[in-house]
PDB file of C-alpha atoms in Angstrom:
ATOM      1  CA  GLN A  63       4.827  18.363  -3.467  1.00  0.00           C
ATOM      2  CA  VAL A  64       4.429  15.298  -5.592  1.00  0.00           C
ATOM      3  CA  GLN A  65       1.088  14.157  -6.772  1.00  0.00           C
ATOM      4  CA  LEU A  66      -0.321  11.420  -8.688  1.00  0.00           C
ATOM      5  CA  ALA A  67      -3.470  11.718 -10.745  1.00  0.00           C
ATOM      6  CA  GLN A  68      -5.231   8.599 -11.780  1.00  0.00           C
ATOM      7  CA  SER A  69      -7.571   8.166 -14.550  1.00  0.00           C
ATOM      8  CA  GLY A  70     -11.352   7.723 -14.220  1.00  0.00           C
ATOM      9  CA  ALA A  71     -13.453   5.015 -13.423  1.00  0.00           C
ATOM     10  CA  GLU A  72     -13.972   2.024 -15.838  1.00  0.00           C
ATOM     11  CA  VAL A  73     -16.525  -0.489 -16.370  1.00  0.00           C
ATOM     12  CA  LYS A  74     -15.334  -3.667 -18.169  1.00  0.00           C
ATOM     13  CA  LYS A  75     -16.599  -7.041 -19.482  1.00  0.00           C
ATOM     14  CA  PRO A  76     -15.126 -10.192 -18.326  1.00  0.00           C
ATOM     15  CA  GLY A  77     -12.336 -11.575 -20.527  1.00  0.00           C
ATOM     16  CA  SER A  78     -11.390  -7.889 -21.375  1.00  0.00           C
ATOM     17  CA  SER A  79      -8.602  -5.776 -20.538  1.00  0.00           C
ATOM     18  CA  VAL A  80      -8.280  -2.510 -18.624  1.00  0.00           C
ATOM     19  CA  LYS A  81      -5.574   0.336 -18.631  1.00  0.00           C
ATOM     20  CA  VAL A  82      -5.278   2.526 -15.819  1.00  0.00           C
ATOM     21  CA  SER A  83      -2.828   5.470 -16.031  1.00  0.00           C
ATOM     22  CA  CYS A  84      -1.111   7.476 -13.097  1.00  0.00           C
ATOM     23  CA  LYS A  85       0.510  10.712 -13.802  1.00  0.00           C
ATOM     24  CA  ALA A  86       2.906  12.194 -11.394  1.00  0.00           C
ATOM     25  CA  SER A  87       3.480  16.044 -11.063  1.00  0.00           C
ATOM     26  CA  GLY A  88       5.334  18.191  -8.830  1.00  0.00           C
ATOM     27  CA  GLY A  89       8.613  16.369  -8.299  1.00  0.00           C
ATOM     28  CA  THR A  90      11.153  13.791  -9.658  1.00  0.00           C
ATOM     29  CA  PHE A  91       9.639  11.168 -11.692  1.00  0.00           C
ATOM     30  CA  SER A  92      12.101   8.807 -13.218  1.00  0.00           C
ATOM     31  CA  SER A  93      14.005   7.424 -10.161  1.00  0.00           C
ATOM     32  CA  TYR A  94      11.151   6.604  -7.838  1.00  0.00           C
ATOM     33  CA  ALA A  95       9.390   3.336  -7.960  1.00  0.00           C
ATOM     34  CA  ILE A  96       5.573   3.634  -8.687  1.00  0.00           C
ATOM     35  CA  SER A  97       3.678   0.618  -7.429  1.00  0.00           C
ATOM     36  CA  TRP A  98       0.046  -0.571  -8.197  1.00  0.00           C
ATOM     37  CA  VAL A  99      -2.105  -1.724  -5.149  1.00  0.00           C
ATOM     38  CA  ARG A 100      -5.559  -2.891  -5.478  1.00  0.00           C
ATOM     39  CA  GLN A 101      -8.476  -3.015  -2.872  1.00  0.00           C
ATOM     40  CA  ALA A 102     -11.637  -5.100  -3.420  1.00  0.00           C
ATOM     41  CA  PRO A 103     -14.712  -3.943  -2.152  1.00  0.00           C
ATOM     42  CA  GLY A 104     -14.405  -4.352   1.788  1.00  0.00           C
ATOM     43  CA  GLN A 105     -11.200  -6.240   1.543  1.00  0.00           C
ATOM     44  CA  GLY A 106      -7.419  -5.439   2.234  1.00  0.00           C
ATOM     45  CA  LEU A 107      -4.745  -3.987   0.091  1.00  0.00           C
ATOM     46  CA  GLU A 108      -2.887  -6.246  -2.350  1.00  0.00           C
ATOM     47  CA  TRP A 109       0.188  -5.151  -4.149  1.00  0.00           C
ATOM     48  CA  MET A 110       0.069  -5.882  -7.902  1.00  0.00           C
ATOM     49  CA  GLY A 111       3.597  -4.710  -9.071  1.00  0.00           C
ATOM     50  CA  GLY A 112       5.365  -1.847  -9.873  1.00  0.00           C
ATOM     51  CA  ILE A 113       8.260  -0.072 -11.911  1.00  0.00           C
ATOM     52  CA  ILE A 114      11.104   2.415 -11.537  1.00  0.00           C
ATOM     53  CA  PRO A 115      10.697   4.457 -14.723  1.00  0.00           C
ATOM     54  CA  THR A 116      14.444   4.846 -15.481  1.00  0.00           C
ATOM     55  CA  PHE A 117      15.082   1.211 -15.090  1.00  0.00           C
ATOM     56  CA  VAL A 118      12.289   0.482 -17.693  1.00  0.00           C
ATOM     57  CA  LYS A 119      11.812  -3.193 -16.101  1.00  0.00           C
ATOM     58  CA  ALA A 120       8.718  -3.805 -14.007  1.00  0.00           C
ATOM     59  CA  ASN A 121       8.422  -6.274 -11.146  1.00  0.00           C
ATOM     60  CA  TYR A 122       5.039  -8.207 -10.592  1.00  0.00           C
ATOM     61  CA  ALA A 123       3.614 -10.114  -7.713  1.00  0.00           C
ATOM     62  CA  GLN A 124       3.622 -13.737  -8.420  1.00  0.00           C
ATOM     63  CA  LYS A 125      -0.266 -13.692  -8.348  1.00  0.00           C
ATOM     64  CA  PHE A 126      -0.464 -11.457 -11.303  1.00  0.00           C
ATOM     65  CA  GLN A 127       2.453 -12.700 -13.467  1.00  0.00           C
ATOM     66  CA  GLY A 128       1.266 -12.969 -16.817  1.00  0.00           C
ATOM     67  CA  ARG A 129      -1.925 -10.867 -16.486  1.00  0.00           C
ATOM     68  CA  VAL A 130      -0.520  -7.476 -15.533  1.00  0.00           C
ATOM     69  CA  THR A 131       1.620  -5.180 -17.490  1.00  0.00           C
ATOM     70  CA  ILE A 132       3.111  -2.175 -16.005  1.00  0.00           C
ATOM     71  CA  THR A 133       4.865   0.445 -18.240  1.00  0.00           C
ATOM     72  CA  ALA A 134       6.144   4.116 -17.750  1.00  0.00           C
ATOM     73  CA  ASP A 135       6.292   6.955 -20.097  1.00  0.00           C
ATOM     74  CA  GLU A 136       9.074   9.452 -18.906  1.00  0.00           C
ATOM     75  CA  SER A 137       8.082  12.083 -21.555  1.00  0.00           C
ATOM     76  CA  THR A 138       4.651  12.366 -19.754  1.00  0.00           C
ATOM     77  CA  SER A 139       5.612  11.376 -16.370  1.00  0.00           C
ATOM     78  CA  THR A 140       2.855   8.716 -16.429  1.00  0.00           C
ATOM     79  CA  VAL A 141       2.714   5.207 -15.405  1.00  0.00           C
ATOM     80  CA  TYR A 142       0.191   2.719 -16.859  1.00  0.00           C
ATOM     81  CA  MET A 143      -1.299  -0.646 -15.491  1.00  0.00           C
ATOM     82  CA  GLU A 144      -2.885  -2.886 -17.838  1.00  0.00           C
ATOM     83  CA  LEU A 145      -4.755  -5.880 -16.334  1.00  0.00           C
ATOM     84  CA  SER A 146      -5.897  -8.362 -19.124  1.00  0.00           C
ATOM     85  CA  SER A 147      -8.597 -11.556 -19.008  1.00  0.00           C
ATOM     86  CA  LEU A 148     -10.645  -9.610 -16.393  1.00  0.00           C
ATOM     87  CA  LYS A 149     -12.968 -11.452 -14.209  1.00  0.00           C
ATOM     88  CA  SER A 150     -15.678 -10.197 -11.615  1.00  0.00           C
ATOM     89  CA  GLU A 151     -12.827 -10.657  -8.764  1.00  0.00           C
ATOM     90  CA  ASP A 152     -10.997  -8.060 -10.296  1.00  0.00           C
ATOM     91  CA  THR A 153     -13.519  -5.492  -9.431  1.00  0.00           C
ATOM     92  CA  ALA A 154     -11.688  -3.177  -7.178  1.00  0.00           C
ATOM     93  CA  VAL A 155     -10.233   0.225  -6.366  1.00  0.00           C
ATOM     94  CA  TYR A 156      -6.780   0.519  -7.933  1.00  0.00           C
ATOM     95  CA  TYR A 157      -4.245   2.832  -6.521  1.00  0.00           C
ATOM     96  CA  CYS A 158      -0.792   4.011  -7.828  1.00  0.00           C
ATOM     97  CA  ALA A 159       1.608   4.893  -4.920  1.00  0.00           C
ATOM     98  CA  ARG A 160       5.168   6.408  -5.086  1.00  0.00           C
ATOM     99  CA  ASP A 161       7.964   4.778  -3.116  1.00  0.00           C
ATOM    100  CA  ARG A 162       9.258   6.749  -0.160  1.00  0.00           C
ATOM    101  CA  GLU A 163      13.025   6.333  -1.255  1.00  0.00           C
ATOM    102  CA  GLU A 164      14.781   7.219  -4.523  1.00  0.00           C
ATOM    103  CA  TYR A 165      15.825   4.048  -6.161  1.00  0.00           C
ATOM    104  CA  GLY A 166      13.936   2.271  -3.567  1.00  0.00           C
ATOM    105  CA  LEU A 167      13.118  -1.198  -4.725  1.00  0.00           C
ATOM    106  CA  TYR A 168       9.275  -1.451  -3.348  1.00  0.00           C
ATOM    107  CA  TYR A 169      10.115  -0.672   0.246  1.00  0.00           C
ATOM    108  CA  TYR A 170       7.137   1.815   1.345  1.00  0.00           C
ATOM    109  CA  MET A 171       4.707   4.090  -0.176  1.00  0.00           C
ATOM    110  CA  ASP A 172       4.341   7.650   0.887  1.00  0.00           C
ATOM    111  CA  VAL A 173       2.493   9.190  -1.886  1.00  0.00           C
ATOM    112  CA  TRP A 174      -0.661   7.614  -3.254  1.00  0.00           C
ATOM    113  CA  GLY A 175      -3.213   8.402  -5.997  1.00  0.00           C
ATOM    114  CA  LYS A 176      -6.844   8.959  -5.218  1.00  0.00           C
ATOM    115  CA  GLY A 177      -7.659   5.402  -6.748  1.00  0.00           C
ATOM    116  CA  THR A 178      -9.495   4.330  -9.981  1.00  0.00           C
ATOM    117  CA  THR A 179     -12.475   2.042  -9.511  1.00  0.00           C
ATOM    118  CA  VAL A 180     -12.608  -0.712 -12.107  1.00  0.00           C
ATOM    119  CA  THR A 181     -15.815  -2.910 -12.100  1.00  0.00           C
ATOM    120  CA  VAL A 182     -16.266  -6.088 -14.167  1.00  0.00           C
ATOM    121  CA  SER A 183     -19.646  -6.985 -14.903  1.00  0.00           C
ATOM    122  CA  SER A 184     -21.346  -8.570 -17.670  1.00  0.00           C
TER     123      SER A 184
ATOM    124  CA  ASP B 730       5.758 -16.700   0.581  1.00  0.00           C
ATOM    125  CA  ILE B 731       5.582 -14.453   3.702  1.00  0.00           C
ATOM    126  CA  VAL B 732       2.103 -14.139   5.436  1.00  0.00           C
ATOM    127  CA  LEU B 733       1.322 -11.196   7.896  1.00  0.00           C
ATOM    128  CA  THR B 734      -1.288 -11.911  10.506  1.00  0.00           C
ATOM    129  CA  GLN B 735      -2.822  -9.013  12.336  1.00  0.00           C
ATOM    130  CA  SER B 736      -4.630  -9.172  15.421  1.00  0.00           C
ATOM    131  CA  PRO B 737      -7.233  -8.183  16.478  1.00  0.00           C
ATOM    132  CA  GLY B 738      -9.398  -8.043  13.493  1.00  0.00           C
ATOM    133  CA  THR B 739     -11.390  -5.400  15.457  1.00  0.00           C
ATOM    134  CA  LEU B 740     -10.325  -3.251  18.331  1.00  0.00           C
ATOM    135  CA  SER B 741     -13.142  -1.190  20.210  1.00  0.00           C
ATOM    136  CA  LEU B 742     -11.650   1.449  22.430  1.00  0.00           C
ATOM    137  CA  SER B 743     -12.760   5.244  23.695  1.00  0.00           C
ATOM    138  CA  PRO B 744     -10.950   8.241  22.863  1.00  0.00           C
ATOM    139  CA  GLY B 745      -8.022   8.889  25.324  1.00  0.00           C
ATOM    140  CA  GLU B 746      -7.450   5.107  25.622  1.00  0.00           C
ATOM    141  CA  ARG B 747      -4.024   3.377  24.368  1.00  0.00           C
ATOM    142  CA  ALA B 748      -4.331   1.219  21.512  1.00  0.00           C
ATOM    143  CA  THR B 749      -1.812  -1.835  20.683  1.00  0.00           C
ATOM    144  CA  LEU B 750      -2.206  -3.412  17.285  1.00  0.00           C
ATOM    145  CA  SER B 751      -0.185  -6.583  16.290  1.00  0.00           C
ATOM    146  CA  CYS B 752       1.267  -8.090  13.372  1.00  0.00           C
ATOM    147  CA  ARG B 753       2.983 -11.414  13.248  1.00  0.00           C
ATOM    148  CA  ALA B 754       5.104 -12.712  10.058  1.00  0.00           C
ATOM    149  CA  SER B 755       5.174 -16.313   9.076  1.00  0.00           C
ATOM    150  CA  GLN B 756       9.003 -16.077   9.152  1.00  0.00           C
ATOM    151  CA  SER B 757      11.558 -13.762  10.315  1.00  0.00           C
ATOM    152  CA  LEU B 758      11.673 -10.254   8.778  1.00  0.00           C
ATOM    153  CA  THR B 759      14.372  -7.746   8.134  1.00  0.00           C
ATOM    154  CA  SER B 760      12.984  -4.760  10.407  1.00  0.00           C
ATOM    155  CA  ARG B 761      14.426  -2.454   7.491  1.00  0.00           C
ATOM    156  CA  TYR B 762      11.426  -3.189   5.369  1.00  0.00           C
ATOM    157  CA  PHE B 763       8.494  -3.388   7.849  1.00  0.00           C
ATOM    158  CA  GLY B 764       6.012  -0.553   8.128  1.00  0.00           C
ATOM    159  CA  TRP B 765       2.469   0.422   9.104  1.00  0.00           C
ATOM    160  CA  TYR B 766      -0.396   2.274   7.106  1.00  0.00           C
ATOM    161  CA  GLN B 767      -3.745   3.844   8.066  1.00  0.00           C
ATOM    162  CA  GLN B 768      -6.802   4.008   6.013  1.00  0.00           C
ATOM    163  CA  LYS B 769      -9.817   5.866   6.301  1.00  0.00           C
ATOM    164  CA  PRO B 770     -12.878   5.131   4.511  1.00  0.00           C
ATOM    165  CA  GLY B 771     -12.990   6.196   0.994  1.00  0.00           C
ATOM    166  CA  GLN B 772      -9.397   7.414   1.362  1.00  0.00           C
ATOM    167  CA  ALA B 773      -5.985   5.916   0.107  1.00  0.00           C
ATOM    168  CA  PRO B 774      -3.752   4.590   2.619  1.00  0.00           C
ATOM    169  CA  ARG B 775      -1.421   6.699   4.599  1.00  0.00           C
ATOM    170  CA  LEU B 776       2.294   5.577   5.756  1.00  0.00           C
ATOM    171  CA  LEU B 777       2.686   5.934   9.420  1.00  0.00           C
ATOM    172  CA  ILE B 778       5.723   3.838  10.246  1.00  0.00           C
ATOM    173  CA  TYR B 779       8.576   2.653   8.426  1.00  0.00           C
ATOM    174  CA  ASP B 780      11.666   0.438   9.326  1.00  0.00           C
ATOM    175  CA  ALA B 781       9.512  -0.928  12.032  1.00  0.00           C
ATOM    176  CA  SER B 782       9.903   2.178  14.404  1.00  0.00           C
ATOM    177  CA  SER B 783      10.399   5.320  12.277  1.00  0.00           C
ATOM    178  CA  ARG B 784       7.470   7.800  11.846  1.00  0.00           C
ATOM    179  CA  ALA B 785       6.769   9.081   8.446  1.00  0.00           C
ATOM    180  CA  THR B 786       6.761  12.645   7.714  1.00  0.00           C
ATOM    181  CA  GLY B 787       3.772  14.711   9.437  1.00  0.00           C
ATOM    182  CA  ILE B 788       2.838  11.755  11.586  1.00  0.00           C
ATOM    183  CA  SER B 789       1.882  12.453  15.279  1.00  0.00           C
ATOM    184  CA  ASP B 790       4.208  11.339  17.959  1.00  0.00           C
ATOM    185  CA  ARG B 791       1.156   9.409  19.457  1.00  0.00           C
ATOM    186  CA  PHE B 792       1.934   6.642  16.972  1.00  0.00           C
ATOM    187  CA  SER B 793       4.835   4.530  17.547  1.00  0.00           C
ATOM    188  CA  GLY B 794       6.327   1.051  16.139  1.00  0.00           C
ATOM    189  CA  SER B 795       8.221  -1.536  17.619  1.00  0.00           C
ATOM    190  CA  GLY B 796       9.458  -5.202  17.316  1.00  0.00           C
ATOM    191  CA  SER B 797      11.771  -7.316  15.185  1.00  0.00           C
ATOM    192  CA  GLY B 798      11.985 -10.877  13.699  1.00  0.00           C
ATOM    193  CA  THR B 799       8.355 -12.004  13.389  1.00  0.00           C
ATOM    194  CA  ASP B 800       6.309  -9.822  15.860  1.00  0.00           C
ATOM    195  CA  PHE B 801       5.884  -6.153  15.422  1.00  0.00           C
ATOM    196  CA  THR B 802       3.400  -3.633  17.169  1.00  0.00           C
ATOM    197  CA  LEU B 803       1.707  -0.477  16.409  1.00  0.00           C
ATOM    198  CA  THR B 804       0.987   1.723  19.480  1.00  0.00           C
ATOM    199  CA  ILE B 805      -1.210   4.607  19.523  1.00  0.00           C
ATOM    200  CA  SER B 806      -0.839   6.280  22.933  1.00  0.00           C
ATOM    201  CA  ARG B 807      -3.855   8.416  23.424  1.00  0.00           C
ATOM    202  CA  LEU B 808      -6.629   8.049  20.889  1.00  0.00           C
ATOM    203  CA  GLU B 809      -8.092  10.930  18.997  1.00  0.00           C
ATOM    204  CA  PRO B 810     -11.171  10.888  17.161  1.00  0.00           C
ATOM    205  CA  GLU B 811      -9.434  10.908  13.950  1.00  0.00           C
ATOM    206  CA  ASP B 812      -7.330   7.717  14.851  1.00  0.00           C
ATOM    207  CA  PHE B 813     -10.368   5.477  14.277  1.00  0.00           C
ATOM    208  CA  ALA B 814      -9.699   3.742  11.082  1.00  0.00           C
ATOM    209  CA  VAL B 815      -8.134   0.360   9.566  1.00  0.00           C
ATOM    210  CA  TYR B 816      -4.504  -0.324  10.002  1.00  0.00           C
ATOM    211  CA  TYR B 817      -2.284  -2.463   7.851  1.00  0.00           C
ATOM    212  CA  CYS B 818       1.045  -3.800   8.181  1.00  0.00           C
ATOM    213  CA  GLN B 819       3.307  -4.331   5.319  1.00  0.00           C
ATOM    214  CA  GLN B 820       6.634  -6.023   4.624  1.00  0.00           C
ATOM    215  CA  SER B 821       8.771  -5.883   1.662  1.00  0.00           C
ATOM    216  CA  GLY B 822      11.878  -7.921   0.390  1.00  0.00           C
ATOM    217  CA  GLY B 823      12.536 -11.030  -1.615  1.00  0.00           C
ATOM    218  CA  SER B 824      14.184 -11.314  -5.043  1.00  0.00           C
ATOM    219  CA  PRO B 825      12.414 -10.201  -7.225  1.00  0.00           C
ATOM    220  CA  PRO B 826      11.017  -8.028  -4.602  1.00  0.00           C
ATOM    221  CA  GLU B 827       7.446  -8.015  -3.359  1.00  0.00           C
ATOM    222  CA  ILE B 828       5.281  -6.275  -1.139  1.00  0.00           C
ATOM    223  CA  THR B 829       2.862  -8.144   1.373  1.00  0.00           C
ATOM    224  CA  PHE B 830       0.311  -6.716   3.430  1.00  0.00           C
ATOM    225  CA  GLY B 831      -1.735  -8.131   6.692  1.00  0.00           C
ATOM    226  CA  GLN B 832      -5.272  -8.399   6.472  1.00  0.00           C
ATOM    227  CA  GLY B 833      -5.921  -5.294   8.477  1.00  0.00           C
ATOM    228  CA  THR B 834      -7.275  -4.280  11.953  1.00  0.00           C
ATOM    229  CA  ARG B 835     -10.112  -1.995  12.259  1.00  0.00           C
ATOM    230  CA  LEU B 836     -10.170   0.242  15.189  1.00  0.00           C
ATOM    231  CA  GLU B 837     -13.601   1.515  15.967  1.00  0.00           C
ATOM    232  CA  ILE B 838     -14.976   3.729  18.715  1.00  0.00           C
ATOM    233  CA  LYS B 839     -16.343   1.866  21.632  1.00  0.00           C
TER     234      LYS B 839
END
């Protein structure tokens, strides 16, 4: 049974960066896409981008291009999401989630982490 | 960009009733890449339906999905207390690939 364990809550200043980790256990890592989805307080879900670790190259939503970097470390089965130039509007819960299909290009996410709360405040 | 619009925003029903949730896309979709999620307060979303009408692993047969093109529906046949939650539709596609969510429908107890 695959599980995704995310790093702990973060409090950041506007203009800084945050790096959140997502460690997979209990299943195959490299061939499944891991996406990052965020949810601002009281709002809906927003896909930020993802990576299939064995392919190395990440894909990003247009809205976050240039501000988000998603990387993977196959040796530790961990995916990272770094968001830069933080604004108060980036305050949200950030989820990592694994794609349902092996080598699936961001189709459906059927395993989710518990979420990491990122608060951006001066 | 594809926009998904869910209706209604809030649906108030009683346990035992049938729920019908809608999702309309701004352009025709490939059903292969359309799904539904359930989210309860304080929890991560859970995949319910993929490929427009296939139930994900472990999902009750009270949940069914239908639709094609631009109009999709999630039906919950007999509401149980645990079904009251927020439901999101989702589509994926494009090159480079992207995932888009609807704004959500809140299903509340009447």
